[in-house]
Amino acid sequence: MIERIYILENVDPVIFYGVNNSNMQLIKNLFPKLRIVARGNVMKVIGEEEESELFLRKIREIEKYCEEFNALGEDVILDIVKGEAPSVVKQENLIIHGMNGKAIVARTENQQRLVKAFEENDLVFATGPAGSGKTFVAIALAVRSLKNKEIRKIILSRPAVEAGEKLGFLPGEMKDKLDPYLQPLYDALQEMIPTMKLKEYMESNVIQIAPLAFMRGRTLNDAVIILDEAQNTTTHQIKMFLTRLGMNAKMIVTGDITQIDLPPTATSGLIQAMRILRDVRGIGRVQFEKKDIVRHKLVQRIVEAYERFDERTREEREAAKREANPTTEQSINSNNHE
């Protein structure tokens, strides 16, 4: 009789063991000759060497499946232990599997272009309206790179510009004030990474979420770095951010130039950067459109309604200017007539 220890490193034990430890109970039933004790992410196995080796080999296969799909069912465990390949439905344009095995796919043509641009370039600008999936797809690509061990960390950032509210009036210390503002990034991660694993990643700084100001002075190697809401960066901020790119690193910059919260006198760093870097090789660009909006169907209608309103306002403003300031041609004609 020997005792072996196995540590679950890449999965959430809650998912692996199943509801009310149903998966673990099935595994114990499939290996009746072994005494198996599981606590947290540690499994202790006592039994004959040959049977223990078989158990550990099967557990590795089960863990690998659970890591890839973020889900584990009794049918999968049975297939793996029997030596059969679990049946997997292939998803077109799959990026990764999120929580409960949900397939996260590039659903629109421009989302697919973002995936391709990310694979072919080290820096990608993705711009377009709210709800088009820019940030969500970008984070999914970063998580995929982390799971495939192509990088060692993910860094997510946003400029700390308030949309009509002041962070200073929120209760708590700096982290408490900033967390609500960065919540959309947390929400996306929670759809892709099990809770315990996400907590571990954040505590060990494998995943970092920070305001843009915290990027100054850093060189970011072996990472995917995402700058969200980049339309609210100043020209100096985005230059600082783009020059943080290190070795074996990729950047995705997302933004919506129709939702700029900067003071009216300030220039959006995103607009300027895209203009300056227009002809630089190695930079991908993806322009999302209203047709890419994948939120509630009302979101697309809301975006269209605001576009019509903005167009009318612009026309009325131009008409008012023409009335207040006659054109040079009109002035000349008037002078000639006199």
CSV table of C-alpha atoms in Angstrom, one decimal:
chain,number,residue,atom,x,y,z
A,1,MET,CA,0.0,0.0,0.0
A,2,ILE,CA,1.3,3.4,-0.9
A,3,GLU,CA,0.0,6.9,-0.4
A,4,ARG,CA,0.0,9.5,-3.3
A,5,ILE,CA,-0.9,13.1,-3.3
A,6,TYR,CA,-2.5,14.9,-6.3
A,7,ILE,CA,-3.1,18.7,-6.4
A,8,LEU,CA,-5.7,20.2,-8.6
A,9,GLU,CA,-3.8,23.2,-10.1
A,10,ASN,CA,-5.8,24.5,-13.0
A,11,VAL,CA,-9.4,24.0,-12.1
A,12,ASP,CA,-11.9,25.2,-9.5
A,13,PRO,CA,-12.4,22.3,-7.0
A,14,VAL,CA,-16.1,23.2,-6.7
A,15,ILE,CA,-16.6,22.5,-10.4
A,16,PHE,CA,-14.3,19.4,-10.3
A,17,TYR,CA,-16.0,17.8,-7.4
A,18,GLY,CA,-19.5,18.6,-8.6
A,19,VAL,CA,-22.7,19.6,-6.8
A,20,ASN,CA,-22.8,17.9,-3.4
A,21,ASN,CA,-19.5,16.2,-4.4
A,22,SER,CA,-21.4,14.1,-6.9
A,23,ASN,CA,-18.4,13.9,-9.3
A,24,MET,CA,-16.0,12.9,-6.5
A,25,GLN,CA,-18.4,10.2,-5.3
A,26,LEU,CA,-18.6,8.7,-8.8
A,27,ILE,CA,-14.8,8.7,-9.0
A,28,LYS,CA,-14.6,6.8,-5.7
A,29,ASN,CA,-17.1,4.3,-7.0
A,30,LEU,CA,-15.1,3.8,-10.2
A,31,PHE,CA,-11.9,3.0,-8.1
A,32,PRO,CA,-13.3,0.8,-5.2
A,33,LYS,CA,-9.8,-0.6,-4.4
A,34,LEU,CA,-8.5,2.8,-3.5
A,35,ARG,CA,-9.1,5.0,-0.4
A,36,ILE,CA,-9.5,8.5,-1.8
A,37,VAL,CA,-9.7,11.6,0.5
A,38,ALA,CA,-10.3,15.1,-1.1
A,39,ARG,CA,-10.0,18.4,0.7
A,40,GLY,CA,-9.8,21.7,-1.1
A,41,ASN,CA,-7.5,21.2,-4.1
A,42,VAL,CA,-5.6,18.3,-2.5
A,43,MET,CA,-6.5,14.7,-3.2
A,44,LYS,CA,-4.9,11.9,-1.1
A,45,VAL,CA,-4.9,8.4,-2.6
A,46,ILE,CA,-4.0,5.2,-0.7
A,47,GLY,CA,-3.8,1.8,-2.4
A,48,GLU,CA,-1.8,-0.5,-4.6
A,49,GLU,CA,0.8,1.2,-6.8
A,50,GLU,CA,-0.6,0.0,-10.1
A,51,GLU,CA,-4.2,1.0,-9.3
A,52,SER,CA,-2.9,4.4,-7.9
A,53,GLU,CA,-1.0,5.1,-11.1
A,54,LEU,CA,-4.1,4.4,-13.2
A,55,PHE,CA,-6.2,6.7,-11.0
A,56,LEU,CA,-3.7,9.6,-11.2
A,57,ARG,CA,-3.4,9.2,-15.0
A,58,LYS,CA,-7.2,9.4,-15.3
A,59,ILE,CA,-7.5,12.3,-12.9
A,60,ARG,CA,-5.0,14.3,-15.0
A,61,GLU,CA,-7.2,13.7,-18.1
A,62,ILE,CA,-10.3,14.6,-16.2
A,63,GLU,CA,-8.7,17.8,-14.9
A,64,LYS,CA,-7.5,18.7,-18.4
A,65,TYR,CA,-11.1,18.4,-19.7
A,66,CYS,CA,-12.4,20.5,-16.8
A,67,GLU,CA,-9.8,23.2,-17.4
A,68,GLU,CA,-10.7,23.5,-21.1
A,69,PHE,CA,-14.4,23.5,-20.8
A,70,ASN,CA,-15.0,25.0,-17.3
A,71,ALA,CA,-17.5,22.2,-16.7
A,72,LEU,CA,-17.5,18.5,-15.7
A,73,GLY,CA,-20.3,16.0,-15.9
A,74,GLU,CA,-20.6,12.4,-14.8
A,75,ASP,CA,-20.9,11.2,-18.4
A,76,VAL,CA,-17.5,12.8,-19.1
A,77,ILE,CA,-15.9,11.1,-16.1
A,78,LEU,CA,-17.3,7.7,-17.2
A,79,ASP,CA,-16.0,8.2,-20.7
A,80,ILE,CA,-12.5,9.1,-19.6
A,81,VAL,CA,-12.2,6.3,-17.1
A,82,LYS,CA,-13.4,3.8,-19.7
A,83,GLY,CA,-10.7,5.1,-22.1
A,84,GLU,CA,-13.2,6.7,-24.4
A,85,ALA,CA,-12.9,10.3,-25.8
A,86,PRO,CA,-15.7,12.5,-24.4
A,87,SER,CA,-18.1,13.7,-27.1
A,88,VAL,CA,-17.5,17.3,-27.9
A,89,VAL,CA,-19.7,19.5,-30.1
A,90,LYS,CA,-17.5,21.7,-32.2
A,91,GLN,CA,-18.3,25.3,-32.1
A,92,GLU,CA,-17.6,27.5,-35.1
A,93,ASN,CA,-15.4,30.6,-34.3
A,94,LEU,CA,-14.9,29.4,-30.7
A,95,ILE,CA,-12.6,31.5,-28.6
A,96,ILE,CA,-12.8,29.7,-25.2
A,97,HIS,CA,-15.4,27.9,-23.0
A,98,GLY,CA,-16.7,30.1,-20.2
A,99,MET,CA,-18.4,29.3,-17.0
A,100,ASN,CA,-20.5,26.1,-17.0
A,101,GLY,CA,-19.0,25.2,-20.3
A,102,LYS,CA,-20.7,28.1,-22.2
A,103,ALA,CA,-19.0,28.5,-25.6
A,104,ILE,CA,-17.7,32.0,-26.0
A,105,VAL,CA,-17.5,32.6,-29.8
A,106,ALA,CA,-16.9,35.5,-32.2
A,107,ARG,CA,-20.5,36.0,-33.1
A,108,THR,CA,-20.2,38.7,-35.8
A,109,GLU,CA,-18.0,39.3,-38.8
A,110,ASN,CA,-16.1,42.2,-37.0
A,111,GLN,CA,-15.7,40.1,-33.8
A,112,GLN,CA,-14.0,37.5,-36.1
A,113,ARG,CA,-11.9,40.2,-37.6
A,114,LEU,CA,-10.7,41.2,-34.1
A,115,VAL,CA,-9.7,37.6,-33.4
A,116,LYS,CA,-7.7,37.4,-36.6
A,117,ALA,CA,-6.2,40.9,-36.0
A,118,PHE,CA,-5.1,39.8,-32.5
A,119,GLU,CA,-3.4,36.7,-33.9
A,120,GLU,CA,-1.6,38.6,-36.6
A,121,ASN,CA,-0.6,41.8,-34.8
A,122,ASP,CA,1.0,42.9,-31.4
A,123,LEU,CA,-1.2,46.0,-31.2
A,124,VAL,CA,-4.9,46.2,-32.2
A,125,PHE,CA,-7.3,49.1,-32.1
A,126,ALA,CA,-11.0,48.1,-31.8
A,127,THR,CA,-13.5,50.9,-32.0
A,128,GLY,CA,-17.3,51.0,-32.2
A,129,PRO,CA,-20.6,51.4,-30.4
A,130,ALA,CA,-21.5,50.2,-27.0
A,131,GLY,CA,-22.6,46.5,-26.9
A,132,SER,CA,-20.7,45.4,-30.0
A,133,GLY,CA,-18.5,43.0,-27.9
A,134,LYS,CA,-15.1,44.8,-28.3
A,135,THR,CA,-14.0,44.5,-24.7
A,136,PHE,CA,-15.6,41.1,-24.1
A,137,VAL,CA,-13.9,39.5,-27.1
A,138,ALA,CA,-10.6,41.2,-26.2
A,139,ILE,CA,-10.7,39.8,-22.6
A,140,ALA,CA,-11.7,36.3,-24.0
A,141,LEU,CA,-8.6,36.4,-26.3
A,142,ALA,CA,-6.4,37.4,-23.3
A,143,VAL,CA,-7.9,34.5,-21.2
A,144,ARG,CA,-7.3,32.1,-24.0
A,145,SER,CA,-3.7,33.2,-24.3
A,146,LEU,CA,-3.2,32.7,-20.5
A,147,LYS,CA,-4.8,29.2,-20.5
A,148,ASN,CA,-2.6,28.2,-23.5
A,149,LYS,CA,0.4,29.4,-21.5
A,150,GLU,CA,1.4,31.8,-24.3
A,151,ILE,CA,1.7,34.6,-21.7
A,152,ARG,CA,2.2,34.8,-17.9
A,153,LYS,CA,-0.3,37.6,-17.1
A,154,ILE,CA,-3.2,39.7,-18.1
A,155,ILE,CA,-3.4,43.5,-17.5
A,156,LEU,CA,-6.6,45.3,-17.9
A,157,SER,CA,-6.8,49.1,-17.6
A,158,ARG,CA,-9.2,52.0,-18.0
A,159,PRO,CA,-8.7,55.8,-17.7
A,160,ALA,CA,-10.2,57.0,-14.5
A,161,VAL,CA,-12.6,59.5,-16.1
A,162,GLU,CA,-16.1,59.6,-14.6
A,163,ALA,CA,-19.2,59.6,-16.8
A,164,GLY,CA,-21.0,62.4,-14.9
A,165,GLU,CA,-20.1,61.2,-11.4
A,166,LYS,CA,-17.2,62.0,-9.1
A,167,LEU,CA,-15.1,59.1,-7.7
A,168,GLY,CA,-14.1,61.3,-4.8
A,169,PHE,CA,-17.6,61.2,-3.4
A,170,LEU,CA,-17.7,57.4,-3.2
A,171,PRO,CA,-17.0,55.9,0.2
A,172,GLY,CA,-13.8,54.0,1.2
A,173,GLU,CA,-10.2,54.2,0.2
A,174,MET,CA,-8.7,54.3,-3.3
A,175,LYS,CA,-9.4,50.7,-4.2
A,176,ASP,CA,-13.0,51.0,-3.0
A,177,LYS,CA,-13.5,54.1,-5.1
A,178,LEU,CA,-12.0,52.5,-8.2
A,179,ASP,CA,-13.5,49.0,-8.1
A,180,PRO,CA,-17.0,50.1,-9.1
A,181,TYR,CA,-15.6,51.9,-12.1
A,182,LEU,CA,-13.6,48.8,-13.1
A,183,GLN,CA,-16.5,46.5,-12.5
A,184,PRO,CA,-17.3,45.8,-16.2
A,185,LEU,CA,-13.8,44.2,-16.5
A,186,TYR,CA,-14.5,42.0,-13.4
A,187,ASP,CA,-17.9,41.0,-14.9
A,188,ALA,CA,-16.3,39.8,-18.1
A,189,LEU,CA,-13.7,37.8,-16.3
A,190,GLN,CA,-16.3,36.2,-14.0
A,191,GLU,CA,-18.0,34.8,-17.1
A,192,MET,CA,-14.8,33.1,-18.2
A,193,ILE,CA,-12.8,32.0,-15.2
A,194,PRO,CA,-14.1,30.0,-12.1
A,195,THR,CA,-14.5,32.1,-9.0
A,196,MET,CA,-11.7,30.5,-6.9
A,197,LYS,CA,-9.3,30.5,-9.8
A,198,LEU,CA,-10.0,34.1,-10.6
A,199,LYS,CA,-9.4,35.0,-7.0
A,200,GLU,CA,-6.1,33.1,-7.0
A,201,TYR,CA,-5.1,34.8,-10.3
A,202,MET,CA,-5.8,38.3,-8.9
A,203,GLU,CA,-4.1,37.7,-5.5
A,204,SER,CA,-1.0,36.5,-7.3
A,205,ASN,CA,-1.1,39.4,-9.8
A,206,VAL,CA,-1.5,37.0,-12.8
A,207,ILE,CA,-4.5,39.1,-13.6
A,208,GLN,CA,-4.2,42.8,-12.8
A,209,ILE,CA,-6.9,45.4,-13.1
A,210,ALA,CA,-5.8,49.0,-12.6
A,211,PRO,CA,-6.5,52.6,-13.6
A,212,LEU,CA,-4.4,53.9,-16.5
A,213,ALA,CA,-2.4,56.2,-14.3
A,214,PHE,CA,-0.9,53.1,-12.6
A,215,MET,CA,0.8,52.0,-15.8
A,216,ARG,CA,3.4,54.8,-15.8
A,217,GLY,CA,7.0,53.5,-15.5
A,218,ARG,CA,6.2,49.9,-16.2
A,219,THR,CA,7.5,47.6,-19.0
A,220,LEU,CA,4.9,44.9,-19.6
A,221,ASN,CA,6.4,41.6,-20.8
A,222,ASP,CA,4.8,38.2,-21.4
A,223,ALA,CA,1.3,39.7,-21.2
A,224,VAL,CA,-1.8,40.7,-22.9
A,225,ILE,CA,-2.6,44.3,-22.0
A,226,ILE,CA,-6.1,45.7,-22.7
A,227,LEU,CA,-7.0,49.4,-22.5
A,228,ASP,CA,-10.7,49.8,-22.3
A,229,GLU,CA,-12.7,53.1,-22.8
A,230,ALA,CA,-9.6,54.5,-24.6
A,231,GLN,CA,-11.6,57.4,-26.0
A,232,ASN,CA,-11.3,59.0,-22.6
A,233,THR,CA,-7.5,59.0,-22.5
A,234,THR,CA,-5.6,62.2,-23.1
A,235,THR,CA,-3.0,62.4,-25.8
A,236,HIS,CA,-0.2,62.1,-23.2
A,237,GLN,CA,-1.9,59.1,-21.4
A,238,ILE,CA,-2.3,57.0,-24.5
A,239,LYS,CA,1.3,57.6,-25.7
A,240,MET,CA,2.5,56.6,-22.2
A,241,PHE,CA,0.3,53.4,-22.4
A,242,LEU,CA,1.3,52.3,-25.9
A,243,THR,CA,5.0,52.6,-25.0
A,244,ARG,CA,4.6,50.2,-22.1
A,245,LEU,CA,4.6,47.3,-24.6
A,246,GLY,CA,7.3,44.8,-23.7
A,247,MET,CA,8.7,41.5,-25.1
A,248,ASN,CA,6.2,38.7,-25.9
A,249,ALA,CA,3.3,41.0,-25.2
A,250,LYS,CA,0.2,42.1,-27.1
A,251,MET,CA,-2.1,45.1,-26.7
A,252,ILE,CA,-5.7,45.6,-27.5
A,253,VAL,CA,-7.1,49.2,-27.3
A,254,THR,CA,-10.9,49.5,-27.3
A,255,GLY,CA,-13.1,52.6,-27.3
A,256,ASP,CA,-16.2,54.3,-28.6
A,257,ILE,CA,-15.4,57.8,-30.0
A,258,THR,CA,-19.1,58.7,-29.7
A,259,GLN,CA,-19.0,58.5,-25.9
A,260,ILE,CA,-16.1,60.8,-24.9
A,261,ASP,CA,-16.3,62.0,-21.3
A,262,LEU,CA,-13.3,64.3,-21.4
A,263,PRO,CA,-13.7,68.1,-21.0
A,264,PRO,CA,-14.8,69.8,-24.3
A,265,THR,CA,-11.4,71.5,-24.7
A,266,ALA,CA,-9.4,68.2,-24.4
A,267,THR,CA,-8.5,66.0,-27.4
A,268,SER,CA,-9.2,62.3,-27.2
A,269,GLY,CA,-5.9,60.3,-27.2
A,270,LEU,CA,-7.6,57.5,-29.0
A,271,ILE,CA,-8.6,59.6,-32.0
A,272,GLN,CA,-5.1,61.2,-32.2
A,273,ALA,CA,-3.2,57.9,-31.8
A,274,MET,CA,-5.2,56.2,-34.5
A,275,ARG,CA,-4.5,59.1,-36.8
A,276,ILE,CA,-0.7,59.3,-36.0
A,277,LEU,CA,-0.3,55.5,-36.2
A,278,ARG,CA,-2.4,55.1,-39.3
A,279,ASP,CA,0.5,53.9,-41.6
A,280,VAL,CA,2.6,52.0,-39.0
A,281,ARG,CA,3.1,48.4,-39.8
A,282,GLY,CA,2.2,45.7,-37.3
A,283,ILE,CA,-0.9,47.5,-36.0
A,284,GLY,CA,-4.4,46.0,-36.6
A,285,ARG,CA,-7.6,48.0,-36.8
A,286,VAL,CA,-11.2,46.8,-36.5
A,287,GLN,CA,-14.1,49.2,-36.8
A,288,PHE,CA,-17.3,47.8,-35.2
A,289,GLU,CA,-20.7,48.9,-36.3
A,290,LYS,CA,-24.3,49.0,-35.1
A,291,LYS,CA,-24.9,45.5,-36.7
A,292,ASP,CA,-22.3,44.1,-34.3
A,293,ILE,CA,-24.3,45.0,-31.2
A,294,VAL,CA,-25.0,41.8,-29.3
A,295,ARG,CA,-26.8,43.1,-26.2
A,296,HIS,CA,-30.5,43.5,-25.9
A,297,LYS,CA,-32.1,44.4,-29.2
A,298,LEU,CA,-33.1,47.7,-27.8
A,299,VAL,CA,-29.5,48.8,-27.5
A,300,GLN,CA,-29.1,48.9,-31.2
A,301,ARG,CA,-32.3,51.0,-31.5
A,302,ILE,CA,-31.0,53.3,-28.8
A,303,VAL,CA,-27.7,53.8,-30.6
A,304,GLU,CA,-29.5,54.6,-33.9
A,305,ALA,CA,-31.9,57.0,-32.2
A,306,TYR,CA,-29.0,59.0,-30.6
A,307,GLU,CA,-27.2,59.0,-34.0
A,308,ARG,CA,-30.3,60.6,-35.6
A,309,PHE,CA,-30.5,63.1,-32.8
A,310,ASP,CA,-26.8,64.0,-33.1
A,311,GLU,CA,-27.2,64.4,-36.9
A,312,ARG,CA,-30.2,66.7,-36.4
A,313,THR,CA,-28.4,68.8,-33.8
A,314,ARG,CA,-25.4,69.1,-36.0
A,315,GLU,CA,-27.5,70.3,-38.9
A,316,GLU,CA,-29.4,72.8,-36.8
A,317,ARG,CA,-26.1,74.2,-35.4
A,318,GLU,CA,-24.6,74.6,-38.8
A,319,ALA,CA,-27.8,76.3,-40.1
A,320,ALA,CA,-27.7,78.7,-37.1
A,321,LYS,CA,-24.0,79.5,-37.9
A,322,ARG,CA,-24.9,80.3,-41.5
A,323,GLU,CA,-27.7,82.6,-40.5
A,324,ALA,CA,-25.4,84.4,-38.0
A,325,ASN,CA,-22.4,84.6,-40.3
A,326,PRO,CA,-23.3,85.1,-44.0
A,327,THR,CA,-20.8,83.6,-46.4
A,328,THR,CA,-18.0,85.5,-48.1
A,329,GLU,CA,-19.8,85.1,-51.5
A,330,GLN,CA,-23.0,86.6,-50.2
A,331,SER,CA,-21.0,89.6,-48.8
A,332,ILE,CA,-19.2,90.1,-52.1
A,333,ASN,CA,-22.5,90.0,-54.1
A,334,SER,CA,-24.0,92.5,-51.7
A,335,ASN,CA,-21.0,94.9,-52.1
A,336,ASN,CA,-21.1,94.6,-56.0
A,337,HIS,CA,-24.8,95.3,-55.9
A,338,GLU,CA,-24.2,98.5,-54.0
